[in-house]
Tab-separated table of C-alpha atoms in Angstrom:
chain	number	residue	atom	x	y	z
A	5	UNK	CA	-20.023	-11.610	-17.707
A	6	UNK	CA	-17.432	-13.455	-14.642
A	7	UNK	CA	-18.908	-16.704	-14.053
A	8	UNK	CA	-18.387	-16.918	-10.091
A	9	UNK	CA	-20.276	-16.868	-6.698
A	10	UNK	CA	-23.468	-14.765	-6.060
A	11	UNK	CA	-24.167	-12.577	-3.486
A	12	UNK	CA	-23.976	-14.152	-0.523
A	13	UNK	CA	-22.021	-17.501	-1.442
A	14	UNK	CA	-18.705	-18.071	-0.039
A	15	UNK	CA	-15.963	-20.486	-0.833
A	16	UNK	CA	-12.345	-21.517	0.466
A	17	UNK	CA	-9.255	-19.935	-1.093
A	18	UNK	CA	-5.556	-20.911	-0.710
A	19	UNK	CA	-3.846	-19.520	2.412
A	20	UNK	CA	-1.292	-18.131	0.430
A	21	UNK	CA	-0.247	-15.244	-1.799
A	22	UNK	CA	-3.624	-13.971	-3.538
A	23	UNK	CA	-4.241	-11.139	-6.092
A	24	UNK	CA	-7.532	-9.876	-6.008
A	25	UNK	CA	-8.144	-7.803	-9.211
A	26	UNK	CA	-11.474	-5.071	-8.582
A	27	UNK	CA	-12.810	-3.992	-11.703
A	28	UNK	CA	-14.222	-1.202	-13.464
A	29	UNK	CA	-13.141	2.251	-12.571
A	30	UNK	CA	-13.985	2.390	-9.292
A	31	UNK	CA	-12.052	3.792	-6.279
A	32	UNK	CA	-10.930	0.968	-4.086
A	33	UNK	CA	-9.624	0.564	-0.472
A	34	UNK	CA	-9.071	-2.539	1.649
A	35	UNK	CA	-9.983	-2.729	5.670
A	36	UNK	CA	-8.539	-5.234	7.625
A	37	UNK	CA	-10.852	-5.553	10.302
A	38	UNK	CA	-10.646	-7.566	13.923
A	39	UNK	CA	-12.962	-10.204	15.074
A	40	UNK	CA	-15.160	-7.003	16.205
A	41	UNK	CA	-15.228	-6.100	12.477
A	42	UNK	CA	-13.592	-2.722	13.020
A	43	UNK	CA	-10.612	-1.487	11.980
A	44	UNK	CA	-7.751	-0.798	14.961
A	45	UNK	CA	-6.582	2.623	13.410
A	46	UNK	CA	-5.939	4.422	10.319
A	47	UNK	CA	-2.999	2.187	9.450
A	48	UNK	CA	-5.588	-1.000	8.911
A	49	UNK	CA	-6.998	1.349	5.677
A	50	UNK	CA	-4.879	0.641	2.671
A	51	UNK	CA	-6.173	3.031	-0.452
A	52	UNK	CA	-4.365	4.753	-2.825
A	53	UNK	CA	-3.041	7.387	-0.573
A	54	UNK	CA	-1.414	4.374	1.658
A	55	UNK	CA	-1.107	1.998	-0.633
A	56	UNK	CA	0.557	-0.793	1.698
A	57	UNK	CA	-0.564	-2.253	5.021
A	58	UNK	CA	2.580	-1.840	7.378
A	59	UNK	CA	2.519	-5.569	7.727
A	60	UNK	CA	3.254	-5.927	4.176
A	61	UNK	CA	-0.052	-7.992	3.941
A	62	UNK	CA	-2.251	-6.159	1.848
A	63	UNK	CA	-0.726	-3.951	-0.994
A	64	UNK	CA	-2.445	-2.115	-3.684
A	65	UNK	CA	-1.359	-0.909	-7.316
A	66	UNK	CA	-3.410	0.222	-10.559
A	67	UNK	CA	-3.854	-1.204	-13.813
A	68	UNK	CA	-4.190	0.968	-16.878
A	69	UNK	CA	-7.566	-0.993	-17.390
A	70	UNK	CA	-9.360	0.535	-14.678
A	71	UNK	CA	-8.422	-2.480	-12.400
A	72	UNK	CA	-7.130	-2.070	-9.336
A	73	UNK	CA	-5.193	-5.003	-7.589
A	74	UNK	CA	-4.805	-5.958	-4.180
A	75	UNK	CA	-1.759	-8.091	-3.815
A	76	UNK	CA	-2.610	-9.931	-0.346
A	77	UNK	CA	-0.065	-12.405	1.470
A	78	UNK	CA	-2.745	-14.176	3.922
A	79	UNK	CA	0.312	-15.733	5.765
A	80	UNK	CA	1.425	-12.363	6.561
A	81	UNK	CA	-1.854	-11.021	7.920
A	82	UNK	CA	-1.703	-10.377	11.626
A	83	UNK	CA	-3.087	-12.535	13.819
A	84	UNK	CA	-5.629	-9.850	15.634
A	85	UNK	CA	-7.201	-9.385	11.632
A	86	UNK	CA	-9.926	-11.571	11.167
A	87	UNK	CA	-11.194	-10.165	8.007
A	88	UNK	CA	-10.085	-8.454	4.870
A	89	UNK	CA	-12.848	-6.059	3.383
A	90	UNK	CA	-12.724	-5.105	-0.362
A	91	UNK	CA	-14.286	-2.016	-0.627
A	92	UNK	CA	-15.295	0.160	-3.493
A	93	UNK	CA	-16.721	3.856	-3.877
A	94	UNK	CA	-17.451	6.299	-6.889
A	95	UNK	CA	-16.535	10.089	-6.804
A	96	UNK	CA	-19.381	10.740	-9.131
A	97	UNK	CA	-22.817	9.095	-9.672
A	98	UNK	CA	-24.106	5.745	-8.124
A	99	UNK	CA	-22.577	2.323	-8.051
A	100	UNK	CA	-25.383	1.160	-10.193
A	101	UNK	CA	-23.578	3.383	-13.251
A	102	UNK	CA	-20.568	1.367	-13.030
A	103	UNK	CA	-20.462	-1.371	-16.053
A	104	UNK	CA	-18.718	-4.888	-14.885
A	105	UNK	CA	-18.253	-3.847	-11.073
A	106	UNK	CA	-16.642	-7.243	-9.853
A	107	UNK	CA	-13.941	-8.755	-8.013
A	108	UNK	CA	-12.110	-11.850	-8.996
A	109	UNK	CA	-9.077	-13.431	-7.194
A	110	UNK	CA	-6.161	-15.329	-8.581
A	111	UNK	CA	-3.738	-17.716	-7.328
A	112	UNK	CA	-0.502	-17.856	-6.958
A	113	UNK	CA	-0.160	-19.639	-10.471
A	114	UNK	CA	-2.054	-16.989	-11.982
A	115	UNK	CA	-5.410	-19.091	-12.387
A	116	UNK	CA	-8.761	-17.820	-11.473
A	117	UNK	CA	-9.890	-19.183	-7.975
A	118	UNK	CA	-13.002	-17.569	-7.407
A	119	UNK	CA	-14.583	-14.339	-8.484
A	120	UNK	CA	-17.895	-12.179	-8.033
A	121	UNK	CA	-19.722	-9.751	-10.321
A	122	UNK	CA	-22.338	-7.118	-8.702
A	123	UNK	CA	-25.646	-6.991	-10.672
A	124	UNK	CA	-27.919	-5.465	-8.371
A	125	UNK	CA	-26.156	-2.237	-7.377
A	126	UNK	CA	-28.580	0.732	-6.632
A	127	UNK	CA	-27.987	4.104	-5.783
A	128	UNK	CA	-25.436	3.381	-3.236
A	129	UNK	CA	-22.120	5.195	-3.424
A	130	UNK	CA	-19.693	2.766	-1.186
A	131	UNK	CA	-19.942	-0.853	-1.067
A	132	UNK	CA	-18.354	-3.649	0.688
A	133	UNK	CA	-18.049	-5.663	-2.399
A	134	UNK	CA	-16.198	-8.689	-0.826
A	135	UNK	CA	-14.446	-9.909	2.235
A	136	UNK	CA	-11.208	-12.941	2.732
A	137	UNK	CA	-12.062	-14.101	6.288
A	138	UNK	CA	-10.387	-16.743	8.387
A	139	UNK	CA	-12.298	-20.062	8.707
A	140	UNK	CA	-11.418	-23.316	10.273
A	141	UNK	CA	-7.609	-22.610	10.027
A	142	UNK	CA	-7.590	-21.350	6.647
A	143	UNK	CA	-9.252	-18.314	4.645
A	144	UNK	CA	-12.587	-18.161	2.919
A	145	UNK	CA	-13.357	-15.766	0.120
A	146	UNK	CA	-17.263	-14.069	0.474
A	147	UNK	CA	-19.215	-12.204	-2.103
A	148	UNK	CA	-20.859	-9.505	-0.035
A	149	UNK	CA	-22.262	-6.548	-2.020
A	150	UNK	CA	-23.248	-4.361	0.852
A	151	UNK	CA	-24.145	-1.160	-0.409
A	152	UNK	CA	-23.710	2.410	1.661
A	153	UNK	CA	-26.275	5.060	0.212
A	154	UNK	CA	-24.284	7.476	2.841
A	155	UNK	CA	-21.125	6.903	1.124
A	156	UNK	CA	-17.768	6.386	2.824
A	157	UNK	CA	-18.543	7.803	5.856
A	158	UNK	CA	-21.418	5.435	6.626
A	159	UNK	CA	-19.252	2.677	5.720
A	160	UNK	CA	-16.384	3.718	7.832
A	161	UNK	CA	-18.566	4.347	10.613
A	162	UNK	CA	-19.857	0.949	11.034
A	163	UNK	CA	-16.209	-0.402	10.634
A	164	UNK	CA	-14.589	1.855	13.312
A	165	UNK	CA	-12.789	3.962	11.491
A	166	UNK	CA	-12.373	7.920	13.406
A	167	UNK	CA	-14.315	10.170	10.599
A	168	UNK	CA	-13.691	13.382	13.083
A	169	UNK	CA	-10.652	15.766	11.590
A	170	UNK	CA	-7.570	17.068	12.746
A	171	UNK	CA	-7.617	19.959	14.499
A	172	UNK	CA	-6.072	22.014	12.200
A	173	UNK	CA	-7.999	20.643	8.694
A	174	UNK	CA	-11.090	20.855	10.806
A	175	UNK	CA	-10.964	24.713	11.097
A	176	UNK	CA	-10.951	25.289	7.537
A	177	UNK	CA	-13.353	22.920	6.666
A	178	UNK	CA	-16.363	23.196	9.413
A	179	UNK	CA	-19.457	24.889	8.470
A	180	UNK	CA	-20.926	27.787	10.384
A	181	UNK	CA	-24.019	27.205	12.389
A	182	UNK	CA	-26.728	29.519	11.733
A	183	UNK	CA	-26.577	32.563	14.420
A	184	UNK	CA	-29.623	33.815	16.016
A	185	UNK	CA	-31.598	36.804	14.692
A	186	UNK	CA	-29.934	39.097	17.670
A	187	UNK	CA	-27.072	37.224	19.130
A	188	UNK	CA	-26.573	38.349	22.999
A	189	UNK	CA	-23.241	39.951	24.046
A	190	UNK	CA	-20.658	37.445	24.872
A	191	UNK	CA	-16.865	37.911	25.553
A	192	UNK	CA	-14.488	37.240	22.437
A	193	UNK	CA	-13.536	34.090	24.112
A	194	UNK	CA	-17.112	32.961	24.207
A	195	UNK	CA	-18.151	33.254	20.616
A	196	UNK	CA	-14.920	31.429	19.556
A	197	UNK	CA	-16.141	28.561	21.624
A	198	UNK	CA	-19.580	28.684	20.168
A	199	UNK	CA	-18.024	28.023	16.915
A	200	UNK	CA	-17.150	24.671	17.696
A	201	UNK	CA	-19.092	22.045	16.491
A	202	UNK	CA	-20.369	18.439	16.655
A	203	UNK	CA	-18.813	15.646	14.016
A	204	UNK	CA	-22.216	15.333	12.723
A	205	UNK	CA	-21.838	19.293	11.898
A	206	UNK	CA	-18.343	18.648	10.783
A	207	UNK	CA	-19.491	16.210	7.989
A	208	UNK	CA	-22.421	18.469	6.537
A	209	UNK	CA	-20.608	21.308	5.497
A	210	UNK	CA	-20.639	22.975	2.203
A	211	UNK	CA	-18.049	25.450	0.565
A	212	UNK	CA	-19.963	28.806	1.481
A	213	UNK	CA	-20.152	27.639	5.041
A	214	UNK	CA	-16.462	27.080	5.471
A	215	UNK	CA	-15.496	30.247	4.058
A	216	UNK	CA	-17.849	32.023	6.477
A	217	UNK	CA	-16.777	30.188	9.742
A	218	UNK	CA	-13.378	30.240	8.587
A	219	UNK	CA	-13.377	34.080	8.542
A	220	UNK	CA	-15.824	34.232	11.829
A	221	UNK	CA	-13.021	32.547	13.842
A	222	UNK	CA	-10.182	34.778	12.258
A	223	UNK	CA	-12.278	37.395	13.780
A	224	UNK	CA	-13.220	35.430	16.858
A	225	UNK	CA	-9.155	34.720	17.655
A	226	UNK	CA	-8.510	38.512	16.593
A	227	UNK	CA	-10.414	39.984	19.540
A	228	UNK	CA	-9.852	37.112	22.343
A	229	UNK	CA	-7.271	38.146	25.011
A	230	UNK	CA	-3.478	36.620	23.894
A	231	UNK	CA	-3.331	34.712	27.462
A	232	UNK	CA	-6.364	32.523	26.235
A	233	UNK	CA	-4.389	31.072	22.735
A	234	UNK	CA	-3.465	27.632	23.168
A	235	UNK	CA	0.113	26.838	22.614
A	236	UNK	CA	1.162	25.355	19.237
A	237	UNK	CA	1.377	21.859	19.408
A	238	UNK	CA	5.354	20.817	19.003
A	239	UNK	CA	6.612	19.777	15.982
A	240	UNK	CA	7.887	16.148	15.773
A	241	UNK	CA	11.697	16.137	15.342
A	242	UNK	CA	12.762	14.293	12.317
A	243	UNK	CA	14.547	10.730	13.483
A	244	UNK	CA	17.583	9.444	11.360
A	245	UNK	CA	15.828	6.334	10.962
A	246	UNK	CA	13.183	7.208	9.077
A	247	UNK	CA	12.073	5.733	6.097
A	248	UNK	CA	13.064	8.559	3.439
A	249	UNK	CA	14.806	6.712	0.449
A	250	UNK	CA	13.354	6.613	-3.056
A	251	UNK	CA	10.731	8.537	-4.877
A	252	UNK	CA	7.022	7.772	-4.176
A	253	UNK	CA	4.695	7.595	-7.341
A	254	UNK	CA	1.719	5.591	-9.123
A	255	UNK	CA	3.011	2.492	-10.278
A	256	UNK	CA	3.078	1.911	-13.864
A	257	UNK	CA	2.181	-1.348	-15.883
A	258	UNK	CA	3.703	-2.697	-19.034
A	259	UNK	CA	2.693	-5.564	-20.957
A	260	UNK	CA	4.106	-7.257	-24.126
A	261	UNK	CA	5.760	-10.476	-25.756
A	262	UNK	CA	9.007	-11.435	-26.993
A	263	UNK	CA	12.061	-9.107	-27.065
A	264	UNK	CA	11.392	-5.821	-26.523
A	265	UNK	CA	12.643	-2.050	-25.388
A	266	UNK	CA	10.467	-0.705	-22.474
A	267	UNK	CA	10.343	2.896	-22.057
A	268	UNK	CA	8.631	4.416	-18.867
A	269	UNK	CA	8.281	8.189	-18.866
A	270	UNK	CA	7.529	11.014	-16.222
A	271	UNK	CA	9.159	9.043	-13.180
A	272	UNK	CA	10.716	10.645	-10.452
A	273	UNK	CA	14.795	10.060	-10.524
A	274	UNK	CA	15.699	7.780	-7.820
A	275	UNK	CA	15.879	4.239	-7.018
A	276	UNK	CA	12.953	2.066	-7.924
A	277	UNK	CA	11.470	-1.681	-7.773
A	278	UNK	CA	11.189	-3.140	-11.162
A	279	UNK	CA	8.688	-6.412	-10.892
A	280	UNK	CA	8.858	-8.897	-13.957
A	281	UNK	CA	6.723	-11.400	-14.475
A	282	UNK	CA	7.011	-14.055	-17.453
A	283	UNK	CA	5.266	-16.592	-18.911
A	284	UNK	CA	6.854	-19.776	-20.392
A	285	UNK	CA	10.574	-21.063	-20.408
A	286	UNK	CA	13.555	-20.323	-22.255
A	287	UNK	CA	15.965	-17.529	-21.462
A	288	UNK	CA	14.886	-14.025	-19.251
A	289	UNK	CA	17.514	-11.140	-19.671
A	290	UNK	CA	16.739	-7.649	-18.421
A	291	UNK	CA	19.105	-4.681	-18.347
A	292	UNK	CA	18.764	-1.316	-17.765
A	293	UNK	CA	19.555	1.113	-20.615
A	294	UNK	CA	21.940	4.195	-20.301
A	295	UNK	CA	21.566	7.540	-22.377
A	296	UNK	CA	23.694	6.065	-25.263
A	297	UNK	CA	21.543	2.955	-25.275
A	298	UNK	CA	24.219	0.767	-23.860
A	299	UNK	CA	23.297	-2.184	-21.322
A	300	UNK	CA	24.295	-2.075	-17.866
A	301	UNK	CA	24.765	-5.051	-15.494
A	302	UNK	CA	21.939	-7.616	-15.586
A	303	UNK	CA	19.226	-7.424	-13.539
A	304	UNK	CA	17.686	-10.438	-14.490
A	305	UNK	CA	19.987	-13.267	-16.017
A	306	UNK	CA	17.992	-16.897	-15.458
A	307	UNK	CA	16.391	-19.614	-17.668
A	308	UNK	CA	13.885	-20.462	-15.246
A	309	UNK	CA	10.305	-21.052	-16.555
A	310	UNK	CA	7.800	-18.658	-15.490
A	311	UNK	CA	10.039	-16.352	-13.878
A	312	UNK	CA	8.676	-13.709	-11.616
A	313	UNK	CA	10.928	-11.073	-9.418
A	314	UNK	CA	11.335	-7.762	-8.267
A	315	UNK	CA	14.704	-5.698	-8.879
A	316	UNK	CA	16.019	-2.536	-7.857
A	317	UNK	CA	16.800	0.199	-10.887
A	318	UNK	CA	17.535	3.786	-10.921
A	319	UNK	CA	15.770	6.315	-12.681
A	320	UNK	CA	18.055	9.120	-14.220
A	321	UNK	CA	17.602	12.829	-13.551
A	322	UNK	CA	15.092	12.987	-16.696
A	323	UNK	CA	12.741	11.156	-15.629
A	324	UNK	CA	12.824	8.389	-18.443
A	325	UNK	CA	13.616	4.431	-17.140
A	326	UNK	CA	14.788	2.534	-20.103
A	327	UNK	CA	14.829	-1.117	-20.102
A	328	UNK	CA	15.763	-3.741	-22.212
A	329	UNK	CA	14.204	-7.080	-22.045
A	330	UNK	CA	14.773	-10.788	-24.014
A	331	UNK	CA	12.534	-12.897	-23.673
A	332	UNK	CA	10.325	-15.339	-25.874
A	333	UNK	CA	6.882	-15.537	-24.373
A	334	UNK	CA	4.287	-13.175	-22.919
A	335	UNK	CA	5.583	-10.784	-20.119
A	336	UNK	CA	4.372	-7.969	-17.565
A	337	UNK	CA	6.794	-5.099	-16.300
A	338	UNK	CA	5.703	-3.003	-13.246
A	339	UNK	CA	7.444	0.000	-11.786
A	340	UNK	CA	6.825	0.774	-7.809
A	341	UNK	CA	8.465	2.722	-5.515
A	342	UNK	CA	10.648	1.470	-2.781
A	343	UNK	CA	7.951	2.177	0.067
A	344	UNK	CA	5.796	-0.714	-1.378
A	345	UNK	CA	8.222	-3.037	-0.680
A	346	UNK	CA	7.034	-5.829	1.709
A	347	UNK	CA	7.911	-5.833	5.298
A	348	UNK	CA	10.081	-8.500	7.252
A	349	UNK	CA	8.176	-9.709	10.307
A	350	UNK	CA	8.332	-12.894	12.629
A	351	UNK	CA	5.704	-14.323	10.299
A	352	UNK	CA	7.392	-16.449	7.654
A	353	UNK	CA	7.074	-14.459	4.213
A	354	UNK	CA	7.186	-17.204	1.436
A	355	UNK	CA	8.068	-15.941	-2.200
A	356	UNK	CA	9.854	-17.073	-5.285
A	357	UNK	CA	12.607	-14.796	-7.332
A	358	UNK	CA	14.868	-11.841	-6.427
A	359	UNK	CA	12.715	-9.477	-4.238
A	360	UNK	CA	12.884	-6.163	-2.194
A	361	UNK	CA	12.094	-6.423	1.460
A	362	UNK	CA	11.964	-3.636	4.276
A	363	UNK	CA	13.065	-4.163	7.755
A	364	UNK	CA	11.757	-1.055	10.036
A	365	UNK	CA	12.122	-2.899	13.395
A	366	UNK	CA	15.170	-2.968	16.216
A	367	UNK	CA	18.230	-5.136	15.766
A	368	UNK	CA	17.083	-8.673	14.742
A	369	UNK	CA	18.289	-12.014	12.734
A	370	UNK	CA	16.535	-13.114	9.775
A	371	UNK	CA	16.333	-16.344	8.610
A	372	UNK	CA	16.010	-17.438	4.962
A	373	UNK	CA	15.240	-20.840	3.470
A	374	UNK	CA	16.462	-21.199	0.130
A	375	UNK	CA	14.817	-23.897	-1.957
A	376	UNK	CA	16.891	-23.243	-5.133
A	377	UNK	CA	19.332	-24.894	-7.182
A	378	UNK	CA	21.388	-21.651	-8.276
A	379	UNK	CA	22.739	-18.553	-6.768
A	380	UNK	CA	21.236	-16.905	-3.753
A	381	UNK	CA	22.801	-13.579	-2.876
A	382	UNK	CA	21.501	-11.092	-0.698
A	383	UNK	CA	22.491	-7.339	-0.207
A	384	UNK	CA	21.689	-4.887	2.751
A	385	UNK	CA	21.275	-0.905	2.361
A	386	UNK	CA	21.431	0.577	5.504
A	387	UNK	CA	19.128	3.803	5.300
A	388	UNK	CA	19.289	5.249	8.718
A	389	UNK	CA	20.467	8.516	8.368
A	390	UNK	CA	20.697	8.648	4.923
A	391	UNK	CA	19.258	11.818	3.424
A	392	UNK	CA	19.172	11.657	-0.640
A	393	UNK	CA	16.085	10.102	-1.772
A	394	UNK	CA	17.521	10.086	-5.370
A	395	UNK	CA	19.914	7.733	-4.508
A	396	UNK	CA	20.813	4.529	-2.245
A	397	UNK	CA	23.613	4.090	0.270
A	398	UNK	CA	26.274	1.861	-0.731
A	399	UNK	CA	25.765	-2.101	0.250
A	400	UNK	CA	29.353	-3.217	0.740
A	401	UNK	CA	30.010	-6.525	-0.098
A	402	UNK	CA	27.129	-9.047	-0.338
A	403	UNK	CA	25.840	-10.434	3.078
A	404	UNK	CA	24.849	-13.723	1.342
A	405	UNK	CA	26.497	-15.312	-1.403
A	406	UNK	CA	25.845	-19.145	-2.027
A	407	UNK	CA	24.820	-21.589	-4.366
A	408	UNK	CA	22.323	-24.301	-3.760
A	409	UNK	CA	19.364	-25.026	-1.518
A	410	UNK	CA	20.448	-23.773	2.095
A	411	UNK	CA	19.579	-22.239	5.264
A	412	UNK	CA	21.245	-18.892	6.290
A	413	UNK	CA	20.446	-16.670	9.394
A	414	UNK	CA	21.714	-13.054	8.981
A	415	UNK	CA	22.090	-10.469	11.564
A	416	UNK	CA	20.463	-7.389	10.974
A	417	UNK	CA	20.945	-4.051	12.194
A	418	UNK	CA	17.550	-1.689	13.268
A	419	UNK	CA	15.756	-0.475	10.840
A	420	UNK	CA	15.022	1.067	8.084
A	421	UNK	CA	16.904	-1.386	5.941
A	422	UNK	CA	16.437	-2.701	2.659
A	423	UNK	CA	17.300	-6.153	2.290
A	424	UNK	CA	17.731	-6.699	-1.139
A	425	UNK	CA	17.478	-10.327	-2.629
A	426	UNK	CA	19.303	-9.566	-5.818
A	427	UNK	CA	19.866	-13.408	-7.383
A	428	UNK	CA	17.571	-15.678	-5.794
A	429	UNK	CA	16.456	-18.295	-8.721
A	430	UNK	CA	13.779	-20.827	-6.427
A	431	UNK	CA	11.194	-20.577	-3.722
A	432	UNK	CA	12.207	-19.440	-0.451
A	433	UNK	CA	11.000	-17.952	2.823
A	434	UNK	CA	12.236	-15.323	5.388
A	435	UNK	CA	11.192	-14.542	8.925
A	436	UNK	CA	12.577	-12.288	11.868
A	437	UNK	CA	13.731	-13.550	15.135
A	438	UNK	CA	15.074	-12.529	18.373
A	439	UNK	CA	13.852	-8.450	17.551
A	440	UNK	CA	14.934	-6.267	19.686
A	441	UNK	CA	13.009	-2.794	20.298
A	442	UNK	CA	13.981	-0.160	17.923
A	443	UNK	CA	15.951	2.381	19.342
A	444	UNK	CA	13.681	5.314	18.876
A	445	UNK	CA	11.115	3.772	20.943
A	446	UNK	CA	9.073	2.595	17.891
A	447	UNK	CA	9.875	0.641	14.944
A	448	UNK	CA	11.053	3.316	12.295
A	449	UNK	CA	8.324	2.379	9.565
A	450	UNK	CA	6.119	4.505	12.239
A	451	UNK	CA	8.691	6.863	13.147
A	452	UNK	CA	8.428	8.094	9.232
A	453	UNK	CA	4.499	8.475	9.542
A	454	UNK	CA	4.728	10.838	12.590
A	455	UNK	CA	4.473	13.814	10.535
A	456	UNK	CA	2.072	12.112	8.169
A	457	UNK	CA	-1.411	13.419	8.115
A	458	UNK	CA	-4.260	10.770	9.362
A	459	UNK	CA	-4.635	8.275	6.670
A	460	UNK	CA	-8.506	8.049	7.064
A	461	UNK	CA	-8.716	11.881	5.936
A	462	UNK	CA	-7.211	11.537	2.690
A	463	UNK	CA	-9.682	8.221	2.070
A	464	UNK	CA	-12.581	10.030	3.492
A	465	UNK	CA	-12.321	13.588	1.743
A	466	UNK	CA	-14.092	12.539	-1.419
A	467	UNK	CA	-17.142	11.646	0.553
A	468	UNK	CA	-17.414	15.599	1.799
A	469	UNK	CA	-17.048	17.108	-1.595
């Protein structure tokens, strides 16, 4: 059993980059809520269909042992957000059937900060397991353990999530009301209007009712006069600055010890992030192997102790990414989509080692403070107008190529833009300043999401099965 807090207890945690492990084999989400305890919109829900918050403050990944990881950068949480809720739910059965349901928080050094194991779950199918919340200028962790027998829908309503559906999806999912034995005659338009239901009725559907109402609505539309049909909503025009680069897939994790050849299969072709964490000192080298098993240019080449960082590699057309790792201790490699890169904002972003950052705002300046003693190299990849998701545009010459601790300010074009710290063996921080409005009227990250379905619908869909 995990030694830690009991239900209702709380404890201070470092205001830093924390890793939150949720076990064991449950569906996980994070809700970023305001002082009123409500999300501001679907973007404040991080779940398996939307794995990163737009601010970059919370990112989700899955391990191979049923553990779900929430990487939470507390310094990047927007000021309006006062709590980050850790939510668990089940698709089948109740939470009392989950063995080892727990939350464990790890600090930047990998040590356990605090933990909570749920021992009193009942017939609930959804639960707020824990929360990180602001207190006295810092952050605390609370063991919550609040369950919902009405599942994700009840939990969502309590925290301001709009559980209504979009018109097109609702058309195919809403249940048919029980008609009177002898319905009075009515115009076709009135009959179609009678098929509109309340939100509560929408949530109480069955498959048979779905099919029946879909057929009834089709007949009603066919009988209605042509002029009564509402015009089709306009299709959003694609914007050349929209984020389209790199494949999207379930992150993969591989662990091991000492020198090894790592093969990750069935990946979509294109650029990906390779996250490497090594325990201990000595030499660390990482290369991508081509089809003849020849090494390419080194992705990592360092003697730094406890190395950690993210680099970019390209998956070939056949979907097999092969890496050669040379190290003399335990290690973990994660393969991540570029879409999980952290966002640059006006808030200071702190980290260590090479990294991949995403700029989605208008023109801006980015300030770096590098505290290491070796090379600091930064490349820029302009993604606006780049239409091939299987490649990256050429970065040209390095935007920064210096040695030793330094402060550097770099002008950025408007996003989307990948800011790749390809070599950065040491601590660094970065933030935006003098940010101008995006020419598209909003951030490129928002523009990319216009055609997408509402995030909350995917999260709530399992509650309606």
